[in-house]
Structures are given as C-alpha cells and as structure tokens.
Short mmCIF file of C-alpha atoms in Angstrom, two decimals:
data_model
loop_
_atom_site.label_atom_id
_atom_site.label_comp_id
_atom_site.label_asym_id
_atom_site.label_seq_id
_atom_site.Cartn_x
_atom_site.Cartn_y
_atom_site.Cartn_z
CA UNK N 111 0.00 0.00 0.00
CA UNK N 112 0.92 3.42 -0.68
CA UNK N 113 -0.02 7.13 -0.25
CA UNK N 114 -0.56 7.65 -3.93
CA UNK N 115 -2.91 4.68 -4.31
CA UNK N 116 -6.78 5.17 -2.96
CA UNK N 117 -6.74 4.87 0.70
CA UNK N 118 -7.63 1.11 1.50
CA UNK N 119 -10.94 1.26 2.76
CA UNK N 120 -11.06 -2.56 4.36
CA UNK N 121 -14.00 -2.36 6.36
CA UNK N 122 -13.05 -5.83 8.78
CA UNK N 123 -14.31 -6.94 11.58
CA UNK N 124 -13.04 -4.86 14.24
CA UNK N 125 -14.84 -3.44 18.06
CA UNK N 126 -15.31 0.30 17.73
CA UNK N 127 -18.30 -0.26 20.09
CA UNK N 128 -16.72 2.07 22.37
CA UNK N 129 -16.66 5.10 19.85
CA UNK N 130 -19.47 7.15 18.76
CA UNK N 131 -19.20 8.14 15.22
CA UNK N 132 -20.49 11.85 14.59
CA UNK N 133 -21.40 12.93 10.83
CA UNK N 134 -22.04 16.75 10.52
CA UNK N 135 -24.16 17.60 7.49
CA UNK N 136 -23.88 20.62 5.75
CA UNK N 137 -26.18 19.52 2.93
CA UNK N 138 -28.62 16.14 2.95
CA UNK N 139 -27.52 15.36 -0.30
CA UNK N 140 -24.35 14.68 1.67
CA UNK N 141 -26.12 11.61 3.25
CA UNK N 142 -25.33 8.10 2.48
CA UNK N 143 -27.59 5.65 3.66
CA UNK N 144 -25.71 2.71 2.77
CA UNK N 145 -22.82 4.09 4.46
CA UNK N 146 -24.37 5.08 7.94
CA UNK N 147 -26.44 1.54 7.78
CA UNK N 148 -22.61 0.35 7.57
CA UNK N 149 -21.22 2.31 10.27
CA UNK N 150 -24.46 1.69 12.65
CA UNK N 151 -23.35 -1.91 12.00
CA UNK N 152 -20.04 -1.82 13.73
CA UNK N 153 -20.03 1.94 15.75
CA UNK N 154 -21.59 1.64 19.12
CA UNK N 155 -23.80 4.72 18.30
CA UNK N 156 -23.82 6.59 15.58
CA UNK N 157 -25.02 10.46 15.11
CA UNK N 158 -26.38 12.62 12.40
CA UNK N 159 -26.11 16.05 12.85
CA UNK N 160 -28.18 17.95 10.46
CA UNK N 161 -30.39 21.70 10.17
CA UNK N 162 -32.57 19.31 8.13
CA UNK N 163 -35.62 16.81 9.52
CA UNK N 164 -34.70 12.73 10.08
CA UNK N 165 -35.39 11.70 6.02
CA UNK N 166 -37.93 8.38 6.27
CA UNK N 167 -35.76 6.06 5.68
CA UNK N 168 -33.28 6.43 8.09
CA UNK N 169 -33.67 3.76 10.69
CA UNK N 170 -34.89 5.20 14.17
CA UNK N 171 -31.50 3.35 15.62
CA UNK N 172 -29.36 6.30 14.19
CA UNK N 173 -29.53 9.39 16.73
CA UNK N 174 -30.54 12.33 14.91
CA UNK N 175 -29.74 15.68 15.86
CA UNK N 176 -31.14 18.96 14.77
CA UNK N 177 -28.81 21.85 14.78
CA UNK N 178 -29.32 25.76 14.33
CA UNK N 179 -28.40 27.44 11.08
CA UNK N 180 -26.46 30.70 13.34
CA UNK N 181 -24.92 27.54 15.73
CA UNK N 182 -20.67 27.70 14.33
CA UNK N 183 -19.94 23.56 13.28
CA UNK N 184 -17.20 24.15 16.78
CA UNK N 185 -20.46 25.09 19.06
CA UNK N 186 -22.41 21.98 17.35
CA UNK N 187 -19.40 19.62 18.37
CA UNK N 188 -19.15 20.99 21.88
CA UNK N 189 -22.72 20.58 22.57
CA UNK N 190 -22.60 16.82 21.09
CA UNK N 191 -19.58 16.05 23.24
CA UNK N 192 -21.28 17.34 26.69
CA UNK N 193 -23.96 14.95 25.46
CA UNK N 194 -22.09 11.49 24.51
CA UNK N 195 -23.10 8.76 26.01
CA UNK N 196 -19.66 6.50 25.17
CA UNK N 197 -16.16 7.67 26.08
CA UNK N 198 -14.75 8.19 22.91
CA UNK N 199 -16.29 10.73 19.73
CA UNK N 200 -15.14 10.52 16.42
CA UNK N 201 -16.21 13.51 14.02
CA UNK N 202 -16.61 13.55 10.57
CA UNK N 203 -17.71 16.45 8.24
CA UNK N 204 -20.30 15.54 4.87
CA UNK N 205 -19.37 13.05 2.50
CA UNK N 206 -15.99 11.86 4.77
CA UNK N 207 -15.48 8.62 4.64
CA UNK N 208 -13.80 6.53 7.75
CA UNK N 209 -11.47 3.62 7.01
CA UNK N 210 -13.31 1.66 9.99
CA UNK N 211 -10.33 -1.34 9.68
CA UNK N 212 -7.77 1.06 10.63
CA UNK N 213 -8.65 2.37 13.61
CA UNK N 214 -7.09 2.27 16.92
CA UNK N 215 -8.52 -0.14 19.28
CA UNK N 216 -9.59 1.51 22.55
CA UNK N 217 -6.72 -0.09 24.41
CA UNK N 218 -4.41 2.13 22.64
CA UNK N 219 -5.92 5.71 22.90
CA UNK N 220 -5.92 7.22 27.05
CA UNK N 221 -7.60 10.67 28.53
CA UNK N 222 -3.94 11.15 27.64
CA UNK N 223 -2.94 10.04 24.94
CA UNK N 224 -5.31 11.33 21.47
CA UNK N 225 -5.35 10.03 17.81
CA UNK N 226 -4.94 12.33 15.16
CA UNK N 227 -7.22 12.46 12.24
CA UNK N 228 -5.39 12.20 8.74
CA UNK N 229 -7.51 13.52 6.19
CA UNK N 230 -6.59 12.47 2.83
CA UNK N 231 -7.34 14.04 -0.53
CA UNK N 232 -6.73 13.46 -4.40
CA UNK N 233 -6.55 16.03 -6.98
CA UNK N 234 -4.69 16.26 -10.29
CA UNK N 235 -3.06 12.67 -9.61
CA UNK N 236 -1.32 14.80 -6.35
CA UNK N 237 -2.30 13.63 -2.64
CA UNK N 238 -2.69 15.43 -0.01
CA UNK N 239 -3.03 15.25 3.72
CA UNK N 240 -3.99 16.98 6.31
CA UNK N 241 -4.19 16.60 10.32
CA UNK N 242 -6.58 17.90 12.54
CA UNK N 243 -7.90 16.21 16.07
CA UNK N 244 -11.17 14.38 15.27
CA UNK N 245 -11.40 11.92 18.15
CA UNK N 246 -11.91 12.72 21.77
CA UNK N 247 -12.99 11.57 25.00
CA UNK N 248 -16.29 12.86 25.73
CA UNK N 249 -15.90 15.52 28.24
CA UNK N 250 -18.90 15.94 29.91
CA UNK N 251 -18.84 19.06 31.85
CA UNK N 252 -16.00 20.39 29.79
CA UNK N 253 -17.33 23.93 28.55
CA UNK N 254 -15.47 23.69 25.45
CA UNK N 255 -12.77 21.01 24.21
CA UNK N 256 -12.85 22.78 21.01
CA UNK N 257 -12.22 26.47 19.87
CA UNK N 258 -12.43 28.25 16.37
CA UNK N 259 -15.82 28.23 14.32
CA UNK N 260 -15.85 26.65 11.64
CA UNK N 261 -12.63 24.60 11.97
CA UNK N 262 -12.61 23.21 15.41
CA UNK N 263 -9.76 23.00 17.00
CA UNK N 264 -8.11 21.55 20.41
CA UNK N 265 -4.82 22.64 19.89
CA UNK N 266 -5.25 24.65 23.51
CA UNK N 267 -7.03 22.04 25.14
CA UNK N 268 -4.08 19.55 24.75
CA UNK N 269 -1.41 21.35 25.39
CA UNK N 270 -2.73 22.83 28.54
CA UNK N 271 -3.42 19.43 29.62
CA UNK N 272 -0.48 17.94 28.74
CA UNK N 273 -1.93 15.26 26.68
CA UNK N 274 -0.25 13.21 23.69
CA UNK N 275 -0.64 12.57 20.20
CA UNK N 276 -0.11 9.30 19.18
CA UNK N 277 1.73 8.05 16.50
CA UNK N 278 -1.00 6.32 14.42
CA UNK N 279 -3.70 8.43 13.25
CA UNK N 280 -7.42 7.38 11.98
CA UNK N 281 -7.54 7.79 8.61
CA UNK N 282 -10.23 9.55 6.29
CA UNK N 283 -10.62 10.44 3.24
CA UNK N 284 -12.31 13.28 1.43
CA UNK N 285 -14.15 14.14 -1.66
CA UNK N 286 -13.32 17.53 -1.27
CA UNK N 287 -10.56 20.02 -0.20
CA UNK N 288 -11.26 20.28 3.96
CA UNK N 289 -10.18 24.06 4.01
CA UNK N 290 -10.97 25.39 0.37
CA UNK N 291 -14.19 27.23 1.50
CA UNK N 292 -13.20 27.73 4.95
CA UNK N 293 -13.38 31.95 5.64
CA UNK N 294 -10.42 32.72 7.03
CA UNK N 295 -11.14 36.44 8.33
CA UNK N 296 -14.28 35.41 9.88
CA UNK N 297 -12.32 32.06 11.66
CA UNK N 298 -10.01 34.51 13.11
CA UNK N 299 -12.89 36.61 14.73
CA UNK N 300 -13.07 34.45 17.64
CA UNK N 301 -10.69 34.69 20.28
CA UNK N 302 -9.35 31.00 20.56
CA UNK N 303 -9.23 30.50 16.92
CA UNK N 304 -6.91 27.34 15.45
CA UNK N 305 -3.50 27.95 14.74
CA UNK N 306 -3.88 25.69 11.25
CA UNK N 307 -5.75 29.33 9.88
CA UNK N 308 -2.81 30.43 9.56
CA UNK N 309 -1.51 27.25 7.34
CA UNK N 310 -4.69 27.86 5.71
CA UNK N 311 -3.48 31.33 4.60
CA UNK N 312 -0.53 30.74 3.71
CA UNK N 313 -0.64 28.12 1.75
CA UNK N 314 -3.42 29.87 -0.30
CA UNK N 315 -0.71 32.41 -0.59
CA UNK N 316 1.78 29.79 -2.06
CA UNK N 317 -0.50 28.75 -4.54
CA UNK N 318 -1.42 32.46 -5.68
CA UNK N 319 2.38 33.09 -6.26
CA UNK N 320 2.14 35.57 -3.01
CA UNK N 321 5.42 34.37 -1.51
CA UNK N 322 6.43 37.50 0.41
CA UNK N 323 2.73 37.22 2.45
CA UNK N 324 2.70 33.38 2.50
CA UNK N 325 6.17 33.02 4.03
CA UNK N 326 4.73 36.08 6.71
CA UNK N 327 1.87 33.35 7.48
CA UNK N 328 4.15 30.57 8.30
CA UNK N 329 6.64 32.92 10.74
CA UNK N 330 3.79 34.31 12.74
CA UNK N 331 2.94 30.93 13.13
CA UNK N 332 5.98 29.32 14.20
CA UNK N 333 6.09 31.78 16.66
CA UNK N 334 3.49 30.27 18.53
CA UNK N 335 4.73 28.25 21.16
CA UNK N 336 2.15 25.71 21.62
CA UNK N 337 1.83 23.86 18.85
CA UNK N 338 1.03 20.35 17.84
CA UNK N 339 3.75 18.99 16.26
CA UNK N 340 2.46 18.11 13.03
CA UNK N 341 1.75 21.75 12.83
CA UNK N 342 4.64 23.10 13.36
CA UNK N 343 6.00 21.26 10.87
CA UNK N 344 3.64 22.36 8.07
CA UNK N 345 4.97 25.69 9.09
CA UNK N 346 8.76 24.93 8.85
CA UNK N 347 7.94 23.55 5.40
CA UNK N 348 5.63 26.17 3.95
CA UNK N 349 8.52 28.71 4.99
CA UNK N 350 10.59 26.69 3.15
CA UNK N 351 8.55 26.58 0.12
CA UNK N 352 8.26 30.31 0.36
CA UNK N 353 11.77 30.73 0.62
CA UNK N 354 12.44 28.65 -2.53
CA UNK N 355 9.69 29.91 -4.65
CA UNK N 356 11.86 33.43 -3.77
CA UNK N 357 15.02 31.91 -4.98
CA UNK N 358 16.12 32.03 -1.56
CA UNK N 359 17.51 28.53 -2.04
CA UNK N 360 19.75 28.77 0.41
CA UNK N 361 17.98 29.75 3.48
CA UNK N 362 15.56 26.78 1.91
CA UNK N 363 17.79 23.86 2.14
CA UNK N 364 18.33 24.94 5.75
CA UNK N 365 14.80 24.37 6.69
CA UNK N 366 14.08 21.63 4.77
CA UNK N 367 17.46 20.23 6.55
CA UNK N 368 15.99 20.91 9.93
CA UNK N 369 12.64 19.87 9.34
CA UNK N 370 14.24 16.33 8.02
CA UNK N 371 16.22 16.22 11.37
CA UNK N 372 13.20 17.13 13.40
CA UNK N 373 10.80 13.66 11.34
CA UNK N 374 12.54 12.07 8.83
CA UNK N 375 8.98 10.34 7.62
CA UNK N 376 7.82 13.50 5.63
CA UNK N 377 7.46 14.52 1.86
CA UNK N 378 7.95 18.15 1.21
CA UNK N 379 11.20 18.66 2.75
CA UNK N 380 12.81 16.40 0.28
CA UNK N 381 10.74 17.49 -2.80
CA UNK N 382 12.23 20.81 -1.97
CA UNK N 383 15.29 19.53 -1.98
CA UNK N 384 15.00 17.79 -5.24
CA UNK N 385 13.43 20.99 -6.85
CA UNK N 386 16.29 23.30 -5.81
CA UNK N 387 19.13 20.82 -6.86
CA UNK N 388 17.36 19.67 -10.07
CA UNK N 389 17.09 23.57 -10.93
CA UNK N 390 20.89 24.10 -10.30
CA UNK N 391 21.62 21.35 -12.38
CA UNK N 392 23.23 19.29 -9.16
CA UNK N 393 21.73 15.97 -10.78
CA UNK N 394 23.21 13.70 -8.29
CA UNK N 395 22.21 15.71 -5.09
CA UNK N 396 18.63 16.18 -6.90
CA UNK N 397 18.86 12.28 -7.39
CA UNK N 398 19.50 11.64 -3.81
CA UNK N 399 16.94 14.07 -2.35
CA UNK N 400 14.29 12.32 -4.64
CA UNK N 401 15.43 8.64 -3.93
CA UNK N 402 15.25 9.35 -0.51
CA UNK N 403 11.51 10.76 -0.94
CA UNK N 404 10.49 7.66 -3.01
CA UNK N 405 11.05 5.24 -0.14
CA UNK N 406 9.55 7.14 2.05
CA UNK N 407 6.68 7.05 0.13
CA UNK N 408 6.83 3.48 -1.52
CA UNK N 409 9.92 1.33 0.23
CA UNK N 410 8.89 -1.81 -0.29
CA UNK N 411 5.06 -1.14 -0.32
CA UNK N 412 5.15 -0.08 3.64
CA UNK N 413 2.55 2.36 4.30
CA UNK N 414 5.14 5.48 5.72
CA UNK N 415 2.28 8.33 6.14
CA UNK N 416 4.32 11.93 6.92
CA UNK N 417 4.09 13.32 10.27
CA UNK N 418 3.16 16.54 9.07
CA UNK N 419 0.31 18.80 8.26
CA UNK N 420 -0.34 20.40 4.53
CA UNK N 421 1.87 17.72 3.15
CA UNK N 422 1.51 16.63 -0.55
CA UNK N 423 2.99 13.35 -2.72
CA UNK N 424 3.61 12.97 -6.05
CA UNK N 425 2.24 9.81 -7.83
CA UNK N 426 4.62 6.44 -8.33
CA UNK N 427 4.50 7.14 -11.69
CA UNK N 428 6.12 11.03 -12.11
CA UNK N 429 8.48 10.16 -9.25
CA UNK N 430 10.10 7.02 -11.20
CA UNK N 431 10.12 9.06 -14.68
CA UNK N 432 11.51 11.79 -12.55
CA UNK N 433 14.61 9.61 -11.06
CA UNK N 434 14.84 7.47 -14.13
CA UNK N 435 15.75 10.73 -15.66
CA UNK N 436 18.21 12.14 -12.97
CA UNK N 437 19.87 8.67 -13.22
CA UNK N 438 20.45 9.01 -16.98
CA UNK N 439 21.87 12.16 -16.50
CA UNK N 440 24.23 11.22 -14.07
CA UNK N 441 24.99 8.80 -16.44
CA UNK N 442 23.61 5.75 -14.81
CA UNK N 443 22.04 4.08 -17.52
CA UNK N 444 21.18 0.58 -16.25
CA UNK N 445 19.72 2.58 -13.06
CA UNK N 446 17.53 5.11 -15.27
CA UNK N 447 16.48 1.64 -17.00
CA UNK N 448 15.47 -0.22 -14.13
CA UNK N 449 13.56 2.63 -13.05
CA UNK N 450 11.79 2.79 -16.13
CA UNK N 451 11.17 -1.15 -16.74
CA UNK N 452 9.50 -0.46 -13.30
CA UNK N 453 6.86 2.05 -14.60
CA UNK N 454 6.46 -0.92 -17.44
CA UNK N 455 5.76 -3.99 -15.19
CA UNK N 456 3.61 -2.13 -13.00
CA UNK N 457 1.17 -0.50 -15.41
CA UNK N 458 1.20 -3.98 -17.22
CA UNK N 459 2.83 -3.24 -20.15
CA UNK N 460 0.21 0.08 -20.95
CA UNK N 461 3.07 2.96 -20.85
CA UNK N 462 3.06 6.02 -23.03
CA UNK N 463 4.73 5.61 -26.44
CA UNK N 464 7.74 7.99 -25.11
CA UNK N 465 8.35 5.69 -22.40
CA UNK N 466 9.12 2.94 -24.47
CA UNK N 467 11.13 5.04 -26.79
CA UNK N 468 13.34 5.88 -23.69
CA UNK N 469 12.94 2.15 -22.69
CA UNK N 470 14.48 1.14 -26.76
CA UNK N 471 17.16 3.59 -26.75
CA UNK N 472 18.52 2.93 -23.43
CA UNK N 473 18.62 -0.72 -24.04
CA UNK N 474 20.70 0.24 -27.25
CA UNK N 475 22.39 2.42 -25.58
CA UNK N 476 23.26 -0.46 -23.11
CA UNK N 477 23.51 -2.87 -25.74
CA UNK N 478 21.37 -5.62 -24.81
CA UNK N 479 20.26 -7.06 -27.83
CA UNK N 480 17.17 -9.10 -26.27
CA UNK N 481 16.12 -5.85 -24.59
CA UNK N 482 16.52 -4.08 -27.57
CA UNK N 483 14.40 -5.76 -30.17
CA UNK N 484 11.60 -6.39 -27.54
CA UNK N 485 11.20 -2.79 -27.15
CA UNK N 486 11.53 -2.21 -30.91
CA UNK N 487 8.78 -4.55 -31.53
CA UNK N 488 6.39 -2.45 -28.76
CA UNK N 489 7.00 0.23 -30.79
CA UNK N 490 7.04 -0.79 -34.36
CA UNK N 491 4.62 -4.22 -34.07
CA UNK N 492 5.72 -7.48 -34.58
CA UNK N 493 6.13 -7.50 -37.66
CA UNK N 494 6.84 -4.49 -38.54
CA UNK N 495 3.76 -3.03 -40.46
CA UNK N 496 3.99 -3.10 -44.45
CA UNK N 497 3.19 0.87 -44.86
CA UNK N 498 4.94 3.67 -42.14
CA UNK N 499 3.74 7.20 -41.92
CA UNK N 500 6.62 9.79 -43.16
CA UNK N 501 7.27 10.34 -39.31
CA UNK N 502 7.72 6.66 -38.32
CA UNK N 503 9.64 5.94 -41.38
CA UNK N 504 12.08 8.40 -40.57
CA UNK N 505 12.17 6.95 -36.96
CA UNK N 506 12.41 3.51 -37.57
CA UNK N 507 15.95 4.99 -40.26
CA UNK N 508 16.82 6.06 -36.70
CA UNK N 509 16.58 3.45 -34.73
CA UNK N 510 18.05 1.12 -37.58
CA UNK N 511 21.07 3.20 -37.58
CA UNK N 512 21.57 2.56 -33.55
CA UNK N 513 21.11 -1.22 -34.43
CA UNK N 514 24.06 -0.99 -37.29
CA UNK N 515 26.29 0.47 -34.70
CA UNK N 516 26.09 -2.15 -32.58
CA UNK N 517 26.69 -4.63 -35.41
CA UNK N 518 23.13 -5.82 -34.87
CA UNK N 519 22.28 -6.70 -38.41
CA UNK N 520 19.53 -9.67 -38.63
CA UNK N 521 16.86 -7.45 -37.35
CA UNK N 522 17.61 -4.37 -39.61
CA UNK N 523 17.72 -7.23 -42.56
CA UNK N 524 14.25 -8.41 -41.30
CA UNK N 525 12.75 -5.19 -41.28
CA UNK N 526 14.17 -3.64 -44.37
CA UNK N 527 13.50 -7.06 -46.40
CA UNK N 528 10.02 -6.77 -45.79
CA UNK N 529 9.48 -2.95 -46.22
CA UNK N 530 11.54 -3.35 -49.52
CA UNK N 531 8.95 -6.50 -51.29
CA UNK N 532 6.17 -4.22 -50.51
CA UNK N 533 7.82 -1.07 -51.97
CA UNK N 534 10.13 -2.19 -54.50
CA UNK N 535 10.03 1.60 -55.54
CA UNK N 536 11.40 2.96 -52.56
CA UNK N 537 15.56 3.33 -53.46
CA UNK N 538 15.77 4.19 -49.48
CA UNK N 539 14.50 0.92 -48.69
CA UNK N 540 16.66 -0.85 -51.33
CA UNK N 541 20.10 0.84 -50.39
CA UNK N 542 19.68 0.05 -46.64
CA UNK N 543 19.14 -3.34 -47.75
CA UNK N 544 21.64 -3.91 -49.61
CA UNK N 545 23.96 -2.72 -46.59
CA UNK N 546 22.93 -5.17 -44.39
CA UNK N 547 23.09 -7.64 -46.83
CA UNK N 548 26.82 -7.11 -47.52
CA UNK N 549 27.24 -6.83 -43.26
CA UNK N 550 25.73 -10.46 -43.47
CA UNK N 551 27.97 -11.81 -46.02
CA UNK N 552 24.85 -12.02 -48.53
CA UNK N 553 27.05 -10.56 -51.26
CA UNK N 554 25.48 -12.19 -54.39
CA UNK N 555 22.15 -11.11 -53.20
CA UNK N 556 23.71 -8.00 -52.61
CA UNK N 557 25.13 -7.59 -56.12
CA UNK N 558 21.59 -8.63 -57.65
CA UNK N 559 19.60 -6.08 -55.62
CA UNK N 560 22.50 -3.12 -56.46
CA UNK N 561 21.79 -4.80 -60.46
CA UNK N 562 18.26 -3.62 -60.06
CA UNK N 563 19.47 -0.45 -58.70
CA UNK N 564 21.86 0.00 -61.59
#
C-alpha cells in the first residue's frame, strides 16, 4: 500500500463499540444511507447532525440531531460532546469517509494520549493530507474542548493538559478540499481560533504566487509556542517553500534540513530539496533528495504516512520518470532503466509511447540485444507493419542506424527485407538493404539487388 494509491478502505471486523461516530451535514444530499447503515453496523452509536428533519428512511437506531443554522460547526461539536453517552467521539464532516479497519482499538488511545485524524485528498493525480484532532474523550462538563468556528480546534485544550498525540492516526478520506471554502477572516474573529488558519493562509498564498505574504503566514505561526507537532512542521515547510519559490535557495535547504532532522517520515522537505538541486543542475544531489523521498513514500510497499500537516505526494508514476531521468543524467544508464522497466511492469505493459522510446534507446544504448528488439517490436509491431507514416519511417531509419552500430544486423535485414517486397520503388528501402546484406555476407544477393538499382 501506498499514499498515492486510494486509501484502502477494508472495512473488517473490528470493536469500535466504544466510539461514537459523529457525521455533521452541511447539505442532505451529503447523506449516504448505505454508508451510515454500515457504520451503525459496527459503531456503538452513531449520530447525524443535520439543520434538516430525520429523512424516512433512516432507521430510528441512528440518533438524529437537529442543529441551528447561526450555531458555528465548533459550538455543534461541543454541545454533542457534553452529550455522549460512550467515552470516545469521532467527528466527521459531509461526504468523509472513515477507514473503519484502521482504527485504533480503545486499548491504545488514554484521557492522555489522542489520535490524530489524517484527512486524505486526491486532486490532479497529487495527494494530499492533512491533520486535525477528530477523536476525543467525551468531556462531559468540559465547557469547550474545542475552539475556532468553523474549523474546530483543540490545539489549547491539549497542550494545557499535557496530553499526547499518538503516532498512528485514523484515517479519512475526502471528496473535497477540507479548508478550500473555509473563511479565514471570519475564523479569526473568535478569540481561541486554530492555529492551522494560519496554514490555511498561507498556503493559499503559495498557490497564488504571493510568496512575500505566505512566508509572513508561516513565521507568525511558528512563533506560537504551543503547537502540535504536526503543525509546526507544516509551518517549517511552507517557509521553506516560500523561501524557494523566492530563490532564496539557500535559506531553503536549511529548513528543509531541519525539518528532516526534526521527522525524517515527511514529503515536502525532500521534494524541496529535489526541486532546488534539479534547478541548479546538481543531478546527483537532486537524485538523492528524490530517492530518498520515493522510499519514504513506496519502500517496499510499507505504508510510511508523513508526520506533518499540509503535506503533498507525487504519484509512483512522475516520481520514477523523474529519477529514471536524474539517473540518466548522471549517467547511470542501467539505473535510469530499471527505473523505467519499473513504470512498465507495473502499469502492465500500458506505458506512453515515449516511455518505451526511452525504454528502446537505453537498451541500445546499453547494448542488450534481447532488450533491444523487444522494445523495438512495442513500438514498431511485430512485424513491422507493411506501410509507415513519413514520421515513423524516418524513426524507424533512426533506430536502424543505432542497431548498425552495434553490429546488430539480422533485425535491420528483417525489417528492411520486408518494407523493400512491398515497396520495391522505394531506393531508401533498397540501399539500406543492400547494406545489411553485404554486413551479413549475402554478397550475391547483394550484387543482384544493387543490379536492379543499376
């Protein structure tokens, strides 16, 4: 399993009857009765939170709640958790979704000791993931475990109480971006409002090419000095990013050099790293930074999720093309082939046509024969076709030519034998024969075909 793949959503067998599952509604269309039948199966209660009336078919065991259109989604979740009648609540906003077979058992979680929520979320063939604090003990005459408005947040709660977060987080995974309509100005109205606004901010910045203001967001946060620590290190990266984006490459490396020293698990520190050497043209140091993200991310198929917030992963795919090129042009060319024979087996054979060009010429390049006509075959056909477009004529002449070098003459007489009996009028196709008919010792073939020519 990896972070680039769809989140494994497994729903075994497992006792969460000591957790009450919480979905907040925004919109009913949001509800999923298949879904909350499912969790009512396995949760020991679950509730629906919602301005709207219980639909019909929505069995009377699910708790419904009505909530107040001018209530703030942090008031709704205080009010639920003075109201829980199991020790442990786990929210989740709309269409979420809950991987049910990885979640902690309730052995591992203590009035100390809280799970994260990691929030995970696809666009543009990119993941992201984000933290925030989803599951809590109820705390029944607690007046508010959460602050902010409309992105509740505990951040205060835990850190006056000294409580943990533990290393392995529930995972979810979302349809949507969790902050992208989230109103920053009015969040920061209230007086206790979550620190992540101001990742919120400035990574909006970021994306707007703002760098200046986004890299002012991240400071003003690290200032803070309590913090959870996935936090802080979405703000040591975003400054870093800033500081790249601003050419201040130097200053960048730094971070991303102390943020590695601080959690080696992460991903942006070392794309960072990659981008800035790759852009100098250091194509070994931008090989290392990159090999060292790709087994984070896919070592062996263990499931490595960063330990920090506003992270993002490239897919298998770009990251492979990505060292398979670094490795060529650091001149390893069995390593930038291995890499790309990789992309081959695991998309079954159905890579781009440039990918096995780069897959043919490196195996020339190599000179491995077997390698070599294999991949000239997945590009040509086998045989090669009768007729060739202007463009793949003067292609396959190419690729020919790279075969000659490397005195690999039975396939270039196989292919230009055939093109020549069904074009007898093509004098390209005639003089390349007769070349590889004198390279094969043919020569009284050779001297009949250069007759004709005559």
């Amino acid at each position: 399993m990896n972070k680039n793949e769809k989140m494994n959503t497994n729903q075994e067998k497992k006792d969460v009857s000591w957790l009450e599952l919480v979905i907040d509604l925004s919109e009913l269309s949001q509800l999923d009765k298949e879904m909350v039948n499912r969790y009512a199966s396995v949760f020991g209660k679950v509730t629906i939170a919602s301005e709207a009336s219980r639909p019909d078919h929505i069995d009377s065991a699910i708790n419904w709640v009505r909530t107040h259109a001018d209530q703030s989604r942090t008031q709704r979740w205080n009010e639920l958790l003075n109201a829980a009648e199991l020790n442990w609540m786990l929210f989740l906003n709309g269409d979420e979704r809950i991987d049910i077979g990885h979640l902690p058992s309730e052995s591992e979680l203590a009035d100390k000791l809280w799970a994260p929520a990691l929030i995970q979320f696809t666009r543009d063939e990119k993941l992201y993931q984000f933290y925030q604090m989803r599951c809590v003990p109820a705390t029944t005459g607690v007046e508010a475990l959460f602050d902010g408005k409309e992105l509740p947040d505990c951040t205060r709660y835990i850190t006056q109480n000294e409580i943990s977060v533990a290393m392995n987080p529930v995972f979810i995974e979302s349809k949507v971006h969790p902050y992208e309509v989230l109103d920053t100005d009015d969040e920061m109205s209230v007086f206790n409002y979550s620190p992540q606004v101001y990742l919120v901010t400035g990574d909006r910045y970021l994306k707007d090419r703002k760098y200046v203001h986004s890299a002012a967001q991240y400071r003003q946060l690290l200032k803070t000095k309590k913090l959870l620590p996935f936090d802080r290190l979405a703000a040591v990266n975003g400054l870093a990013s800033s500081l790249t984006e601003q050419y201040k490459w130097e200053q960048a490396l730094v971070l991303a050099d102390k943020s590695l020293e601080s959690e080696p698990v992460q991903n942006i520190p070392y794309l960072i790293q990659f981008r800035i050497h790759q852009l100098n043209k250091h194509w070994k140091k931008a090989y290392e930074a990159l090999r060292k993200y790709y087994e984070v991310q896919f070592y062996e198929n263990i499931y490595l999720f960063s330990k920090a917030n506003f992270e993002v992963a490239i897919s298998r795919e770009v990251t492979i093309m990505n060292l398979a090129d670094l490795a060529s042009k650091n001149g390893n060319l069995e390593q930038a082939f291995d890499y790309l024979e990789e992309i081959y087996e695991m998309k079954g054979g159905l890579v781009s046509e440039d990918t096995i060009k780069q897959l043919l010429v490196l195996s020339i390049e190599m000179a491995d024969h077997d390698k070599s006509v294999l991949y000239f075959h997945k590009l040509f056909g086998d045989p090669v076709p009768k007729t060739l477009s202007e463009s793949d004529n003067a292609e396959l002449n190419d690729y020919m030519d790279m075969f000659m070098k490397n005195k690999w003459y039975d396939l270039v007489h196989s292919v230009y034998s055939r093109l020549y009996v069904a074009h007898p009028e093509n004098d390209e196709y005639r003089r390349r024969l007769i070349v590889t008919l004198l390279k094969t010792n043919r020569i009284e073939q050779a001297r009949d075909l250069a007759t004709k020519v005559a």
